[in-house]
Structures are given as C-alpha cells and as structure tokens.
Coordinates of C-alpha atoms and ligand atoms in Angstrom, one line a residue:
X12 CA 35.6 -41.8 77.6
X13 CA 37.9 -41.4 74.7
X14 CA 38.0 -44.4 72.2
X15 CA 41.1 -46.4 72.5
X16 CA 43.2 -48.3 69.7
X17 CA 43.6 -51.5 71.6
X18 CA 46.0 -54.4 70.5
X19 CA 44.1 -57.4 70.0
X20 CA 45.4 -59.2 72.8
X21 CA 45.5 -56.2 75.1
X22 CA 41.8 -56.0 74.5
X23 CA 41.2 -59.6 75.5
X24 CA 41.6 -58.4 79.0
X25 CA 41.0 -54.7 78.5
X26 CA 37.1 -54.7 77.7
X27 CA 35.8 -57.7 79.6
X28 CA 36.4 -61.1 81.2
X29 CA 35.6 -64.0 79.0
X30 CA 34.2 -67.5 80.0
X31 CA 33.5 -70.4 78.2
X32 CA 29.7 -69.8 78.6
X33 CA 30.4 -67.0 76.2
X34 CA 28.5 -67.4 73.5
X35 CA 28.2 -65.5 69.9
X36 CA 25.1 -65.7 67.9
X37 CA 25.0 -66.4 64.4
X38 CA 22.8 -64.4 61.9
X39 CA 22.8 -65.7 58.6
X40 CA 21.8 -63.4 55.9
X41 CA 22.5 -65.8 53.0
X42 CA 18.9 -65.3 51.9
X43 CA 19.1 -61.3 52.0
X44 CA 22.6 -59.7 51.4
X45 CA 23.7 -63.4 50.1
X46 CA 20.9 -63.0 47.4
X47 CA 22.1 -59.5 46.3
X48 CA 25.2 -61.3 44.7
X49 CA 25.1 -60.7 41.1
X50 CA 22.7 -63.2 39.3
X51 CA 21.8 -65.2 42.6
X52 CA 18.2 -64.8 42.7
X53 CA 16.8 -67.5 44.5
X54 CA 13.0 -68.9 43.9
X55 CA 10.7 -69.1 46.9
X56 CA 11.0 -72.8 47.3
X57 CA 14.8 -72.4 47.1
X58 CA 14.7 -70.2 49.8
X59 CA 12.5 -72.5 52.0
X60 CA 14.7 -75.1 51.3
X61 CA 17.9 -73.0 52.6
X62 CA 16.2 -71.9 55.6
X63 CA 15.1 -75.1 56.7
X64 CA 18.8 -76.4 56.3
X65 CA 19.8 -73.2 58.0
X66 CA 17.8 -74.3 60.8
X67 CA 19.4 -77.8 60.9
X68 CA 22.8 -75.9 60.6
X69 CA 21.9 -74.3 64.0
X70 CA 22.1 -70.7 63.3
X71 CA 20.3 -68.0 65.6
X72 CA 18.7 -65.7 63.2
X73 CA 17.6 -66.0 59.5
X74 CA 17.4 -62.9 58.0
X75 CA 14.6 -64.2 55.5
X76 CA 14.5 -61.2 52.9
X77 CA 13.7 -57.3 52.3
X78 CA 9.8 -57.8 52.5
X79 CA 8.7 -54.4 50.9
X80 CA 11.2 -54.7 48.0
X81 CA 9.3 -57.1 46.2
X82 CA 6.3 -59.3 46.4
X83 CA 8.3 -62.4 45.9
X84 CA 10.4 -61.2 48.9
X85 CA 7.1 -60.3 50.8
X86 CA 6.3 -64.0 50.4
X87 CA 9.3 -65.9 51.0
X88 CA 9.6 -64.1 54.3
X89 CA 6.0 -65.3 55.0
X90 CA 6.8 -69.0 53.9
X91 CA 10.0 -69.2 55.9
X92 CA 8.2 -67.9 59.0
X93 CA 5.8 -70.7 58.3
X94 CA 8.0 -73.2 58.3
X95 CA 10.6 -72.2 60.8
X96 CA 9.7 -73.1 64.2
X97 CA 13.0 -72.6 66.8
X98 CA 15.1 -69.8 65.1
X99 CA 14.5 -66.3 64.9
X100 CA 13.3 -65.1 61.4
X101 CA 14.1 -61.4 60.6
X102 CA 13.2 -59.0 58.1
X103 CA 15.0 -56.2 56.6
X104 CA 13.4 -52.6 56.3
X105 CA 14.8 -48.9 55.7
X106 CA 14.0 -46.6 58.8
X107 CA 10.6 -45.9 56.7
X108 CA 7.3 -46.6 58.8
X109 CA 5.8 -48.0 55.5
X110 CA 8.6 -50.3 55.1
X111 CA 8.2 -51.5 58.8
X112 CA 4.3 -52.3 58.6
X113 CA 4.7 -54.6 55.4
X114 CA 7.9 -56.1 57.3
X115 CA 5.6 -56.9 60.5
X116 CA 2.9 -58.3 58.3
X117 CA 5.3 -60.8 56.5
X118 CA 6.8 -61.9 59.8
X119 CA 3.1 -62.2 61.6
X120 CA 3.2 -66.1 61.5
X121 CA 6.9 -66.5 62.7
X122 CA 7.5 -67.7 66.5
X123 CA 10.3 -65.4 66.9
X124 CA 10.2 -62.2 64.6
X125 CA 12.8 -59.7 64.4
X126 CA 12.3 -56.4 62.7
X127 CA 15.9 -55.2 61.2
X128 CA 15.5 -51.4 60.5
X129 CA 18.2 -48.7 60.1
X130 CA 19.6 -45.7 58.1
X131 CA 23.1 -44.5 57.2
X132 CA 25.4 -42.8 59.6
X133 CA 28.5 -41.9 57.7
X134 CA 28.6 -38.1 56.4
X135 CA 28.9 -39.7 52.6
X136 CA 25.6 -41.6 53.2
X137 CA 24.0 -38.6 54.9
X138 CA 24.9 -36.0 52.6
X139 CA 24.8 -37.9 49.1
X140 CA 22.3 -40.5 49.7
X141 CA 19.8 -39.4 52.4
X142 CA 20.2 -35.7 52.3
X143 CA 19.5 -35.3 55.9
X144 CA 21.6 -33.5 58.7
X145 CA 22.6 -35.7 61.4
X146 CA 19.9 -35.0 63.7
X147 CA 17.3 -35.4 61.2
X148 CA 18.8 -38.8 60.5
X149 CA 18.9 -39.8 64.3
X150 CA 15.3 -38.8 64.6
X151 CA 14.2 -41.0 61.8
X152 CA 16.0 -43.9 63.5
X153 CA 14.6 -43.4 66.7
X154 CA 10.9 -43.1 65.2
X155 CA 11.5 -46.3 63.2
X156 CA 12.7 -48.4 66.2
X157 CA 9.6 -47.1 68.3
X158 CA 7.3 -48.0 65.5
X159 CA 8.9 -51.4 65.0
X160 CA 8.5 -52.3 68.9
X161 CA 4.8 -51.7 68.5
X162 CA 5.0 -55.0 66.3
X163 CA 7.7 -57.1 67.9
X164 CA 10.0 -57.3 71.0
X165 CA 12.9 -57.9 69.2
X166 CA 14.3 -54.9 66.9
X167 CA 17.8 -54.7 65.4
X168 CA 18.9 -51.2 64.4
X169 CA 21.6 -51.1 61.6
X170 CA 23.8 -48.2 61.3
X171 CA 24.7 -48.3 57.8
X172 CA 28.6 -47.6 56.8
X173 CA 29.6 -47.3 60.5
X174 CA 33.0 -48.1 59.2
X175 CA 33.7 -44.6 57.7
X176 CA 31.3 -42.8 60.3
X177 CA 32.4 -40.4 62.8
X178 CA 32.6 -42.5 66.2
X179 CA 31.1 -39.8 68.2
X180 CA 28.0 -39.6 66.3
X181 CA 27.9 -43.3 66.0
X182 CA 28.0 -43.6 69.7
X183 CA 25.3 -41.0 70.0
X184 CA 22.9 -42.7 67.7
X185 CA 23.3 -46.1 69.1
X186 CA 22.7 -44.6 72.5
X187 CA 19.3 -43.1 71.4
X188 CA 18.0 -46.1 69.6
X189 CA 18.6 -48.2 72.5
X190 CA 16.6 -45.7 74.5
X191 CA 14.0 -46.1 72.1
X192 CA 13.8 -49.7 72.4
X193 CA 16.4 -51.3 70.1
X194 CA 17.9 -54.6 71.5
X195 CA 20.4 -55.4 68.9
X196 CA 22.8 -52.9 67.2
X197 CA 24.4 -53.5 64.1
X198 CA 27.6 -51.9 63.1
X199 CA 28.4 -52.4 59.6
X200 CA 31.5 -52.1 57.7
X201 CA 29.1 -51.7 54.6
X202 CA 31.8 -51.0 52.1
X203 CA 34.4 -53.3 53.4
X204 CA 36.8 -50.4 54.3
X205 CA 38.2 -51.0 57.6
X206 CA 41.2 -53.2 58.6
X207 CA 40.7 -55.3 61.9
X208 CA 42.7 -53.0 64.1
X209 CA 40.2 -50.4 63.0
X210 CA 37.2 -52.3 63.1
X211 CA 38.1 -53.9 66.5
X212 CA 38.7 -50.5 68.0
X213 CA 35.5 -49.4 66.6
X214 CA 33.3 -52.1 68.5
X215 CA 35.6 -51.8 71.7
X216 CA 34.7 -48.0 71.5
X217 CA 31.1 -48.5 71.2
X218 CA 31.2 -51.1 73.9
X219 CA 33.3 -48.8 76.2
X220 CA 31.5 -45.5 75.5
X221 CA 28.1 -45.9 75.0
X222 CA 26.3 -46.1 78.6
X223 CA 23.1 -48.4 77.7
X224 CA 25.4 -50.6 75.6
X225 CA 24.6 -53.6 78.2
X226 CA 20.7 -53.4 77.1
X227 CA 21.7 -54.7 73.6
X228 CA 23.8 -57.3 71.8
X229 CA 26.1 -55.8 69.3
X230 CA 26.3 -57.2 66.1
X231 CA 28.9 -57.1 63.4
X232 CA 28.3 -56.9 59.6
X233 CA 31.2 -56.6 57.6
X234 CA 32.0 -56.8 53.6
X235 CA 34.8 -58.3 52.0
X236 CA 36.1 -55.7 49.2
X237 CA 39.5 -55.7 50.9
X238 CA 39.3 -59.4 51.8
X239 CA 39.4 -58.7 55.5
X240 CA 35.6 -59.6 56.2
X241 CA 36.3 -62.5 58.8
X242 CA 39.2 -60.8 60.2
X243 CA 36.9 -57.7 60.9
X244 CA 34.3 -59.7 62.1
X245 CA 36.5 -61.8 64.8
X246 CA 38.0 -58.5 65.6
X247 CA 34.5 -57.1 66.6
X248 CA 33.8 -60.4 68.7
X249 CA 37.0 -60.0 70.3
X250 CA 35.8 -56.5 71.3
X251 CA 32.6 -57.4 72.9
X252 CA 30.4 -58.1 70.0
X253 CA 28.2 -61.2 70.5
X254 CA 26.3 -61.3 67.2
X255 CA 27.9 -62.0 63.6
X256 CA 26.2 -61.4 60.5
X257 CA 27.3 -63.6 58.0
X258 CA 26.5 -65.9 54.5
X259 CA 27.1 -69.2 53.5
X260 CA 30.3 -69.1 51.0
X261 CA 30.7 -65.5 51.9
X262 CA 28.7 -64.5 49.1
X263 CA 27.0 -60.9 49.3
X264 CA 26.9 -57.6 47.5
X265 CA 30.2 -57.2 45.6
X266 CA 33.0 -59.2 46.9
X267 CA 30.5 -60.6 49.5
X268 CA 29.8 -60.9 53.0
X269 CA 31.8 -62.6 56.0
X270 CA 31.9 -66.1 55.4
X271 CA 29.9 -68.1 58.1
X272 CA 32.1 -71.4 57.7
X273 CA 35.2 -69.3 58.2
X274 CA 34.1 -67.3 61.5
X275 CA 32.1 -70.4 63.0
X276 CA 35.3 -72.6 62.6
X277 CA 37.8 -69.9 63.5
X278 CA 35.9 -69.4 66.6
X279 CA 36.0 -73.4 67.1
X280 CA 39.5 -74.2 66.2
X281 CA 40.8 -71.1 68.0
X282 CA 38.8 -71.5 71.2
X283 CA 42.0 -71.2 73.1
X284 CA 42.3 -67.5 71.9
X285 CA 38.6 -66.6 71.2
X286 CA 37.4 -67.9 74.3
X287 CA 33.7 -68.0 73.1
X288 CA 31.4 -70.5 71.5
X289 CA 28.7 -70.7 68.7
X290 CA 25.4 -73.2 68.7
X291 CA 26.5 -74.2 65.2
X292 CA 25.9 -77.8 64.2
X293 CA 29.3 -77.9 62.2
X294 CA 28.9 -81.3 60.6
X295 CA 26.1 -79.4 58.7
X296 CA 28.5 -77.0 57.0
X297 CA 29.6 -78.4 54.1
X298 CA 26.0 -79.8 52.9
X299 CA 24.7 -76.1 53.5
X300 CA 27.4 -74.8 51.6
X301 CA 26.8 -77.2 48.4
X302 CA 22.9 -76.3 49.0
X303 CA 23.8 -72.8 48.5
X304 CA 26.4 -72.9 45.7
X305 CA 23.9 -75.3 44.0
X306 CA 20.9 -73.1 44.1
X307 CA 22.5 -69.9 43.8
X308 CA 24.4 -70.9 41.0
X309 CA 27.8 -69.5 42.4
X310 CA 30.5 -71.8 42.1
X311 CA 32.7 -72.2 45.5
X312 CA 36.3 -71.4 44.4
X313 CA 38.4 -74.8 44.9
X314 CA 40.9 -73.0 47.4
X315 CA 38.0 -71.6 49.5
X316 CA 38.9 -71.8 53.3
X317 CA 36.6 -74.8 55.0
X318 CA 34.3 -75.7 51.9
X319 CA 36.4 -75.3 48.7
X320 CA 37.3 -78.8 47.1
X321 CA 41.1 -78.2 47.9
X322 CA 40.4 -77.3 51.4
X323 CA 41.4 -80.9 52.7
X324 CA 43.5 -82.2 49.7
X325 CA 47.2 -82.8 50.2
X326 CA 49.0 -82.8 46.8
X327 CA 52.8 -82.5 47.8
X328 CA 54.5 -85.7 48.7
X329 CA 56.0 -84.3 51.9
X330 CA 52.5 -83.7 53.2
X331 CA 50.9 -86.5 52.2
X332 CA 53.4 -88.2 54.1
X333 CA 52.9 -86.4 57.1
X334 CA 49.2 -86.6 56.9
X335 CA 49.2 -90.4 56.5
X336 CA 51.3 -90.6 59.4
X337 CA 49.5 -88.3 61.8
X338 CA 46.6 -86.2 60.2
X339 CA 47.1 -83.2 62.4
X340 CA 50.5 -82.6 60.9
X341 CA 48.7 -80.7 58.2
X342 CA 45.2 -80.4 59.0
X343 CA 43.9 -78.0 61.6
X344 CA 40.5 -79.1 61.0
X345 CA 39.0 -82.5 61.0
X346 CA 37.3 -82.6 57.7
X347 CA 34.3 -84.7 59.8
X348 CA 33.9 -81.5 61.9
X349 CA 32.6 -79.7 58.8
X350 CA 30.8 -83.0 57.2
X351 CA 33.3 -83.5 54.8
X352 CA 33.2 -87.6 54.9
X353 CA 36.3 -89.5 54.0
X354 CA 35.8 -92.3 51.7
X355 CA 36.4 -95.8 52.7
X356 CA 34.3 -97.6 50.1
X357 CA 34.4 -97.3 46.6
X358 CA 30.9 -97.5 44.4
X359 CA 30.9 -99.2 41.4
X360 CA 28.2 -100.6 39.1
X361 CA 28.5 -103.6 41.3
X362 CA 27.4 -101.8 44.3
X363 CA 24.0 -102.9 45.8
X364 CA 21.3 -100.7 46.9
X365 CA 22.6 -101.0 50.6
X366 CA 26.0 -99.9 49.9
X367 CA 24.4 -96.8 48.3
X368 CA 22.0 -96.2 51.1
X369 CA 25.2 -96.5 53.5
X370 CA 27.3 -93.9 51.8
X371 CA 24.5 -91.6 51.5
X372 CA 23.8 -91.8 55.2
X373 CA 27.5 -91.1 55.4
X374 CA 27.0 -87.8 53.6
X375 CA 23.9 -86.9 55.2
X376 CA 21.0 -87.9 53.3
X377 CA 18.7 -90.6 54.7
X378 CA 16.3 -91.1 51.7
X379 CA 12.7 -92.6 52.0
X380 CA 12.6 -95.8 50.0
X381 CA 11.1 -94.6 46.8
X382 CA 13.5 -91.9 46.5
X383 CA 16.4 -94.1 47.0
X384 CA 15.1 -96.5 44.4
X385 CA 15.0 -93.7 42.1
X386 CA 18.5 -92.4 42.9
X387 CA 19.8 -96.2 42.7
X388 CA 18.4 -96.4 39.1
X389 CA 20.2 -93.1 38.3
X390 CA 23.4 -94.5 40.1
X391 CA 23.2 -97.5 38.2
X392 CA 23.1 -95.4 34.9
X393 CA 26.2 -93.4 36.0
X394 CA 28.1 -96.4 37.2
X395 CA 27.8 -98.0 33.8
X396 CA 29.5 -95.1 32.0
X397 CA 32.1 -94.5 34.8
X398 CA 34.3 -97.0 36.5
X399 CA 33.8 -95.3 40.0
X400 CA 31.4 -93.1 41.4
X401 CA 32.7 -90.6 43.8
X402 CA 30.9 -88.8 46.5
X403 CA 30.4 -85.3 44.2
X404 CA 28.7 -87.6 41.7
X405 CA 26.4 -89.3 44.3
X406 CA 25.5 -86.0 46.0
X407 CA 24.5 -84.4 42.5
X408 CA 22.3 -87.3 41.6
X409 CA 20.5 -86.8 44.9
X410 CA 20.3 -83.3 44.6
X411 CA 18.7 -83.8 41.0
X412 CA 16.2 -86.4 42.3
X413 CA 15.1 -84.3 45.1
X414 CA 14.5 -81.6 42.9
X415 CA 12.4 -83.1 40.2
X416 CA 9.4 -81.3 41.4
X417 CA 6.4 -80.6 39.4
X418 CA 8.6 -80.0 36.0
X419 CA 6.6 -78.7 33.0
X420 CA 9.1 -79.9 30.5
X421 CA 10.9 -83.4 31.4
X422 CA 13.8 -84.3 29.1
X423 CA 13.0 -87.8 27.5
X424 CA 16.4 -87.9 25.1
X425 CA 18.6 -85.4 23.1
X426 CA 20.8 -86.4 20.3
X427 CA 23.7 -84.0 19.0
X428 CA 25.5 -83.6 15.7
X429 CA 28.6 -81.6 15.6
X430 CA 32.0 -81.3 13.8
X431 CA 34.9 -79.3 13.5
X432 CA 34.5 -79.1 9.3
X433 CA 33.1 -75.7 8.2
X434 CA 30.7 -77.4 6.0
X435 CA 29.0 -79.3 8.5
X436 CA 25.9 -77.7 10.5
X437 CA 25.7 -78.5 14.2
X438 CA 22.3 -80.4 15.0
X439 CA 20.5 -81.1 17.9
X440 CA 17.0 -83.1 18.6
X441 CA 15.5 -82.9 21.9
X442 CA 12.4 -84.9 22.8
X443 CA 10.4 -83.6 25.9
X444 CA 7.3 -84.5 28.1
X445 CA 5.2 -82.3 29.1
X446 CA 1.5 -81.9 29.8
X447 CA 0.7 -81.9 26.1
X448 CA 2.3 -85.3 25.5
X449 CA 5.7 -86.1 24.2
X450 CA 7.3 -83.8 21.5
X451 CA 10.5 -84.1 19.6
X452 CA 11.9 -80.7 18.5
X453 CA 14.9 -80.2 16.1
X454 CA 17.2 -77.0 15.3
X455 CA 20.5 -76.0 14.0
X456 CA 22.9 -73.7 15.7
X457 CA 26.1 -72.1 16.1
X458 CA 27.2 -75.4 18.2
X459 CA 25.1 -78.7 19.5
X460 CA 24.4 -76.7 22.6
X461 CA 23.1 -73.6 20.9
X462 CA 20.9 -76.0 18.6
X463 CA 19.4 -77.9 21.6
X464 CA 18.4 -74.4 23.0
X465 CA 17.3 -73.5 20.0
X466 CA 15.4 -76.8 19.4
X467 CA 13.9 -76.1 23.3
X468 CA 12.6 -72.6 22.4
X469 CA 10.2 -74.1 19.9
X470 CA 8.4 -75.7 22.6
X471 CA 5.2 -73.8 23.5
X472 CA 6.3 -71.2 26.6
X473 CA 9.5 -72.1 26.8
X474 CA 11.3 -69.3 24.6
X475 CA 13.7 -67.5 27.5
X476 CA 17.0 -65.5 27.2
X477 CA 19.8 -67.2 28.4
X478 CA 22.1 -64.8 30.8
X479 CA 24.8 -67.1 31.8
X480 CA 26.3 -70.6 31.5
X481 CA 28.8 -72.1 33.6
X482 CA 30.5 -75.6 33.2
X483 CA 31.9 -77.4 36.0
X484 CA 33.5 -81.1 36.3
X485 CA 32.7 -82.8 39.7
X486 CA 35.5 -85.3 39.6
X487 CA 38.7 -85.9 37.8
X488 CA 39.0 -87.9 34.4
X489 CA 37.4 -87.7 31.2
X490 CA 34.3 -89.6 32.7
X491 CA 33.9 -87.2 35.2
X492 CA 30.2 -85.8 35.7
X493 CA 29.7 -82.4 34.3
X494 CA 27.4 -79.9 36.3
X495 CA 26.4 -77.3 34.0
X496 CA 24.4 -73.9 35.8
X497 CA 22.7 -71.6 33.6
X498 CA 20.8 -68.2 34.3
X499 CA 17.8 -68.0 32.2
X500 CA 15.1 -65.0 32.0
X501 CA 11.6 -64.7 30.7
X502 CA 10.1 -61.2 30.8
X503 CA 12.1 -59.9 33.7
X504 CA 11.6 -63.2 35.9
X505 CA 15.1 -64.8 36.3
X506 CA 16.0 -68.4 37.4
X507 CA 19.4 -70.7 37.7
X508 CA 18.7 -74.0 36.1
X509 CA 21.0 -77.2 36.7
X510 CA 21.9 -80.2 35.0
X511 CA 24.5 -82.9 35.4
X512 CA 25.6 -85.9 33.4
X513 CA 28.6 -87.5 32.1
X514 CA 27.9 -85.8 29.0
X515 CA 28.4 -82.0 28.6
X516 CA 25.7 -81.8 25.9
X517 CA 23.0 -83.9 28.0
X518 CA 24.0 -81.9 31.2
X519 CA 23.6 -78.3 29.2
X520 CA 20.1 -79.6 27.7
X521 CA 19.0 -80.6 31.2
X522 CA 20.3 -77.4 32.9
X523 CA 18.1 -75.0 30.3
X524 CA 15.1 -77.1 30.9
X525 CA 15.5 -76.9 34.6
X526 CA 16.1 -73.2 34.3
X527 CA 12.8 -72.8 32.0
X528 CA 10.7 -75.0 34.7
X529 CA 11.8 -72.5 37.3
X530 CA 10.8 -69.5 35.7
X531 CA 7.7 -71.0 34.8
X532 CA 6.8 -72.1 38.1
X533 CA 7.8 -68.7 39.9
X534 CA 5.3 -67.2 37.1
X535 CA 2.6 -69.8 38.1
X536 CA 3.1 -68.6 41.8
X537 CA 3.1 -64.9 41.0
X538 CA 0.0 -65.3 39.3
X539 CA -1.7 -67.2 41.8
X540 CA -0.5 -64.9 44.6
X541 CA -1.9 -62.0 42.3
X542 CA -5.3 -63.5 42.2
X543 CA -5.4 -64.0 45.7
X544 CA -8.2 -62.0 47.8
Ligands
KIV26 O1 26.1 -53.9 54.7 C1 25.1 -53.0 55.2 O2 25.2 -52.1 55.7 C2 23.9 -54.0 55.1 C3 22.8 -53.2 56.2 C4 21.4 -53.1 55.3 C5 22.7 -54.1 57.3 O3 23.7 -54.9 54.5
ZN27 ZN1 25.7 -55.9 53.9

C-alpha cells in the first residue's frame, strides 16, 4: 500500500469510522520531557506533588522520569509509583538492556507500570548519533522490546525523529516491534520539523500500511520548534492516533512539547469535527498549570492559549459590550470549564474567615482548619496593605502555606536601605530562624537585593550561586503582589525558590531562602539515599 497525503476532511472518512465512544489517551510527560526544559529541574517532593495533581486532572499515563539518568530520577519514579493508584506510570529508557533493568526496578511498586523504550529511525540519527545501520537499529529495538516485556505487559516503543525518517523503514520497524510485543507505538516529531499535513499523512500511512497496527495504540509526540506541535498532534489524532503525549503549559526541550491544555480543549471544544473524547477533568486544568509554572519557575506567557492571564480577558470596548450581553459572542470556552473562576465577591481586610474559605473553595482548595487559619492570618496581613485581594494573590498565599515544609531557614524579618545617590551604600539586614536559633546578618551590596543575598550567604550552609532571578507582578496596581522566582545552585544541586509579597525586596529575600531550603532538602535526601543499604 502506498502512503497517501490525505486532506484532513478526506481522512476523516478515509481511514476509519469515528464514533462518540472514540477516546484519546492523554500521556503526560511534564515530569520527563517537560523537566528537560532549560532550568526546570524539580525536586522529588515537587515531582510527587505534580504527579498527584496529574492524577486528579485525569491523565491516562504519567511519564515520571528517565530512571537510569540519575539517582534522583530513579527515586522520583519510585516515589510516584508508590502514591499513584489509578494511572499508568511510565519510565523512559534507551534501547539498552541495562536501562530497561533499572526502569523495571524503579517501576516495581506501580499498579500499572509501563516501560517506554526506543531508538532513532531517521538516517541522520542512525548515521551521526547511533552509528548503526538500519538493520542493526531494528534488531536493537526488537531486543529491547522483548527484554522489557519480560518485566511488564505494557511496553511503549518510540521511534525517535520519525518526522524526518524514511516512511518505508519506519513502517518496517513498527511492524517488527509490535511482533516483539510492543503495545504502544510512539511516532515522535522530535525536531518539530513536520507540518500538520505531513505529520497527519505519516500517521495515516502507518495506520494503513502496517499490517499488525491493530495490535497497538499509535501515539503522537510533537515538539514545537515551528509552533505547530498542537496542530501536528491533532492531525495525528484525525488519522487514527489514540494517544497524545504532551506537557502542561507546553514546557519541554527547546521550544517545548505539545501543550496538554490546548489539545484537550481543542478536542473538547471542536468535538463536532474531531469526534473523539479524552478523560481529562478539565476544571482541574488551570490549577495544574499554575502548579507546574510555580514549581518549575517557568512563567506562562500572558497570551498563552487556555491558561494565559489574558486568555479570557476582553479589553476592547466592542468585545466587552458583546461579552456582557452574551458570553459566547467572543468566548468559545467557558472559563469555568478549565477551572478559572469568575469573581463574584471581593475580599478585603473586612472579609471573614468564612468568605475566605468560600472563595478558596471556588478556586479548588479545601484547606484543613489549621491551614485555613494560617492562610487567613497571611491574608489579613496582605489585605492591610492592599485595598482588595485578588484571586492570584490568594492562590499565592495558599501555595506558600502549603509549601512551608521542614524549612532550614525561616525569614523572621528583613530591612533594607537603598538610595539612587552614588555616595550611599545599599544595605540589608536579614533575621532568620533555624535549628541553631534566631540570628541577624547584615551586608552591603550593589543594590538592596544583592545586599540581602550577601547577608543570607553569611548563614552557615547557605552559600549558593544565584543562576536566575525573575520578577512577576500578580495583579495590577502599585500594591500588587510580586512573585519572585530564583534558581540557585549549590555544588551542582539546583533548585528553584519562590517568594511573594507586596514588597519586591521581601519577595526576593523569601525566594532566595526558599531556593536554599530546597537545595539543602535535596542534599539531605541524596545523603539519606546513599546511606541506604
Ligand atoms: O522527542 C522525542 O523523540 C522524545 C522521545 C525520547 C520519546 O522525547
Ligand atoms: Zn520529546
């Protein structure tokens, strides 16, 4: 059979009949490909937190990591397996027997384990990277699948750089690895090179030409180098793919991966044309997006589809008038459907605990009494400084409260002196509580933040390298909450830290201490792991 370049609508009828029961699995790789985003490394507790939220979101598969790549990744996969009960947990491997042994070990505790193994298929990868002939690579892939099947029933095979591979060779490898036991076939456009027409035809060709394809699920995995990852994934679905690999906020290698929220909402909003469904609990999308942004330190661009700050903001008078008369005049998605609540009450310093609990409930947080009390006290402190407290401010307070775990250093207060005069020296004093007691450190610097960071560096064990510093305003106005995200590095161990406050200097100090606390936490965990018998 020849591979045909179908038109999208033609393919709808050409390749197979669609019914409403048709269902697309969502394979989330935020914790693996997403974590490969420059500067996005996550600690183990952060990975666990995201994995639990992904389960609430309703993804079908969580790719938790690449176990052989580091002891931290191994442990993270193990820990995710221990808490995730209803979702498949997957570990990535190269087509190397040792990788597969290690992944199988990390996945031992999973209720539904999957090994994701594979190898390059494009001539570029075979010649330059793998230095193998096509036949050698195919034999290697077959052996990897057979080996993985000795451990688990669910084996996914990826054919790296399929987007630039020879379709005849691609189809031969797919047939062979299915015969060897692969249950899912991943056809990645690794370099983000394909157009939707080409990628759709590639998937359609595989569906039509590979004789045993009905024994596997075909998966699409697209990168966004030309901004076409979502369109390519959807073209794959049109042509018979029934698993989409994606990440929250589209984070990932280089320009990122297909964005989960875009694919899910496109399939839902345009069910009339795609005719397929996912099992995603869409009202959890916004919360998950925020969590991933906060923990990776990768800020979501304001005009990002579905989850950007402006995704449901109408600024022109004509649009506002239309939306007020009838929401659907300019909105194709109900914001509630992705978990963005519309504000009906305004919280101020006079709002009680009940109003706060009610609003937090609308935002998806039901806090135990003790946590609610603590958030309420922090809310009152913010409300004293601001006229109204916005949803973003509230979410920040909750996030901060929920992340106050076992901190080595806790900020008691900080004070700053800065001036634009060349004669004045910026200074900071930072008072910090730790197991050793409460201490105050002072320093001068190039600016007030630099001075605060130098003061903190005088604390025992707190000397780190600052690799990145980002400042974000969470709501409008001069009294807006500022969120600072930093990335710090201590002897090769990296972590991101977050801090928010209405004062940028305080937010910066909190973020730096948070980063240091995380680095110390990761160091401790590694020491514990290396002491385990
Ligand atoms: O982009 C890619 O090809 C991948 C594979 C490892 C699945 O991420
Ligand atoms: Zn990838």
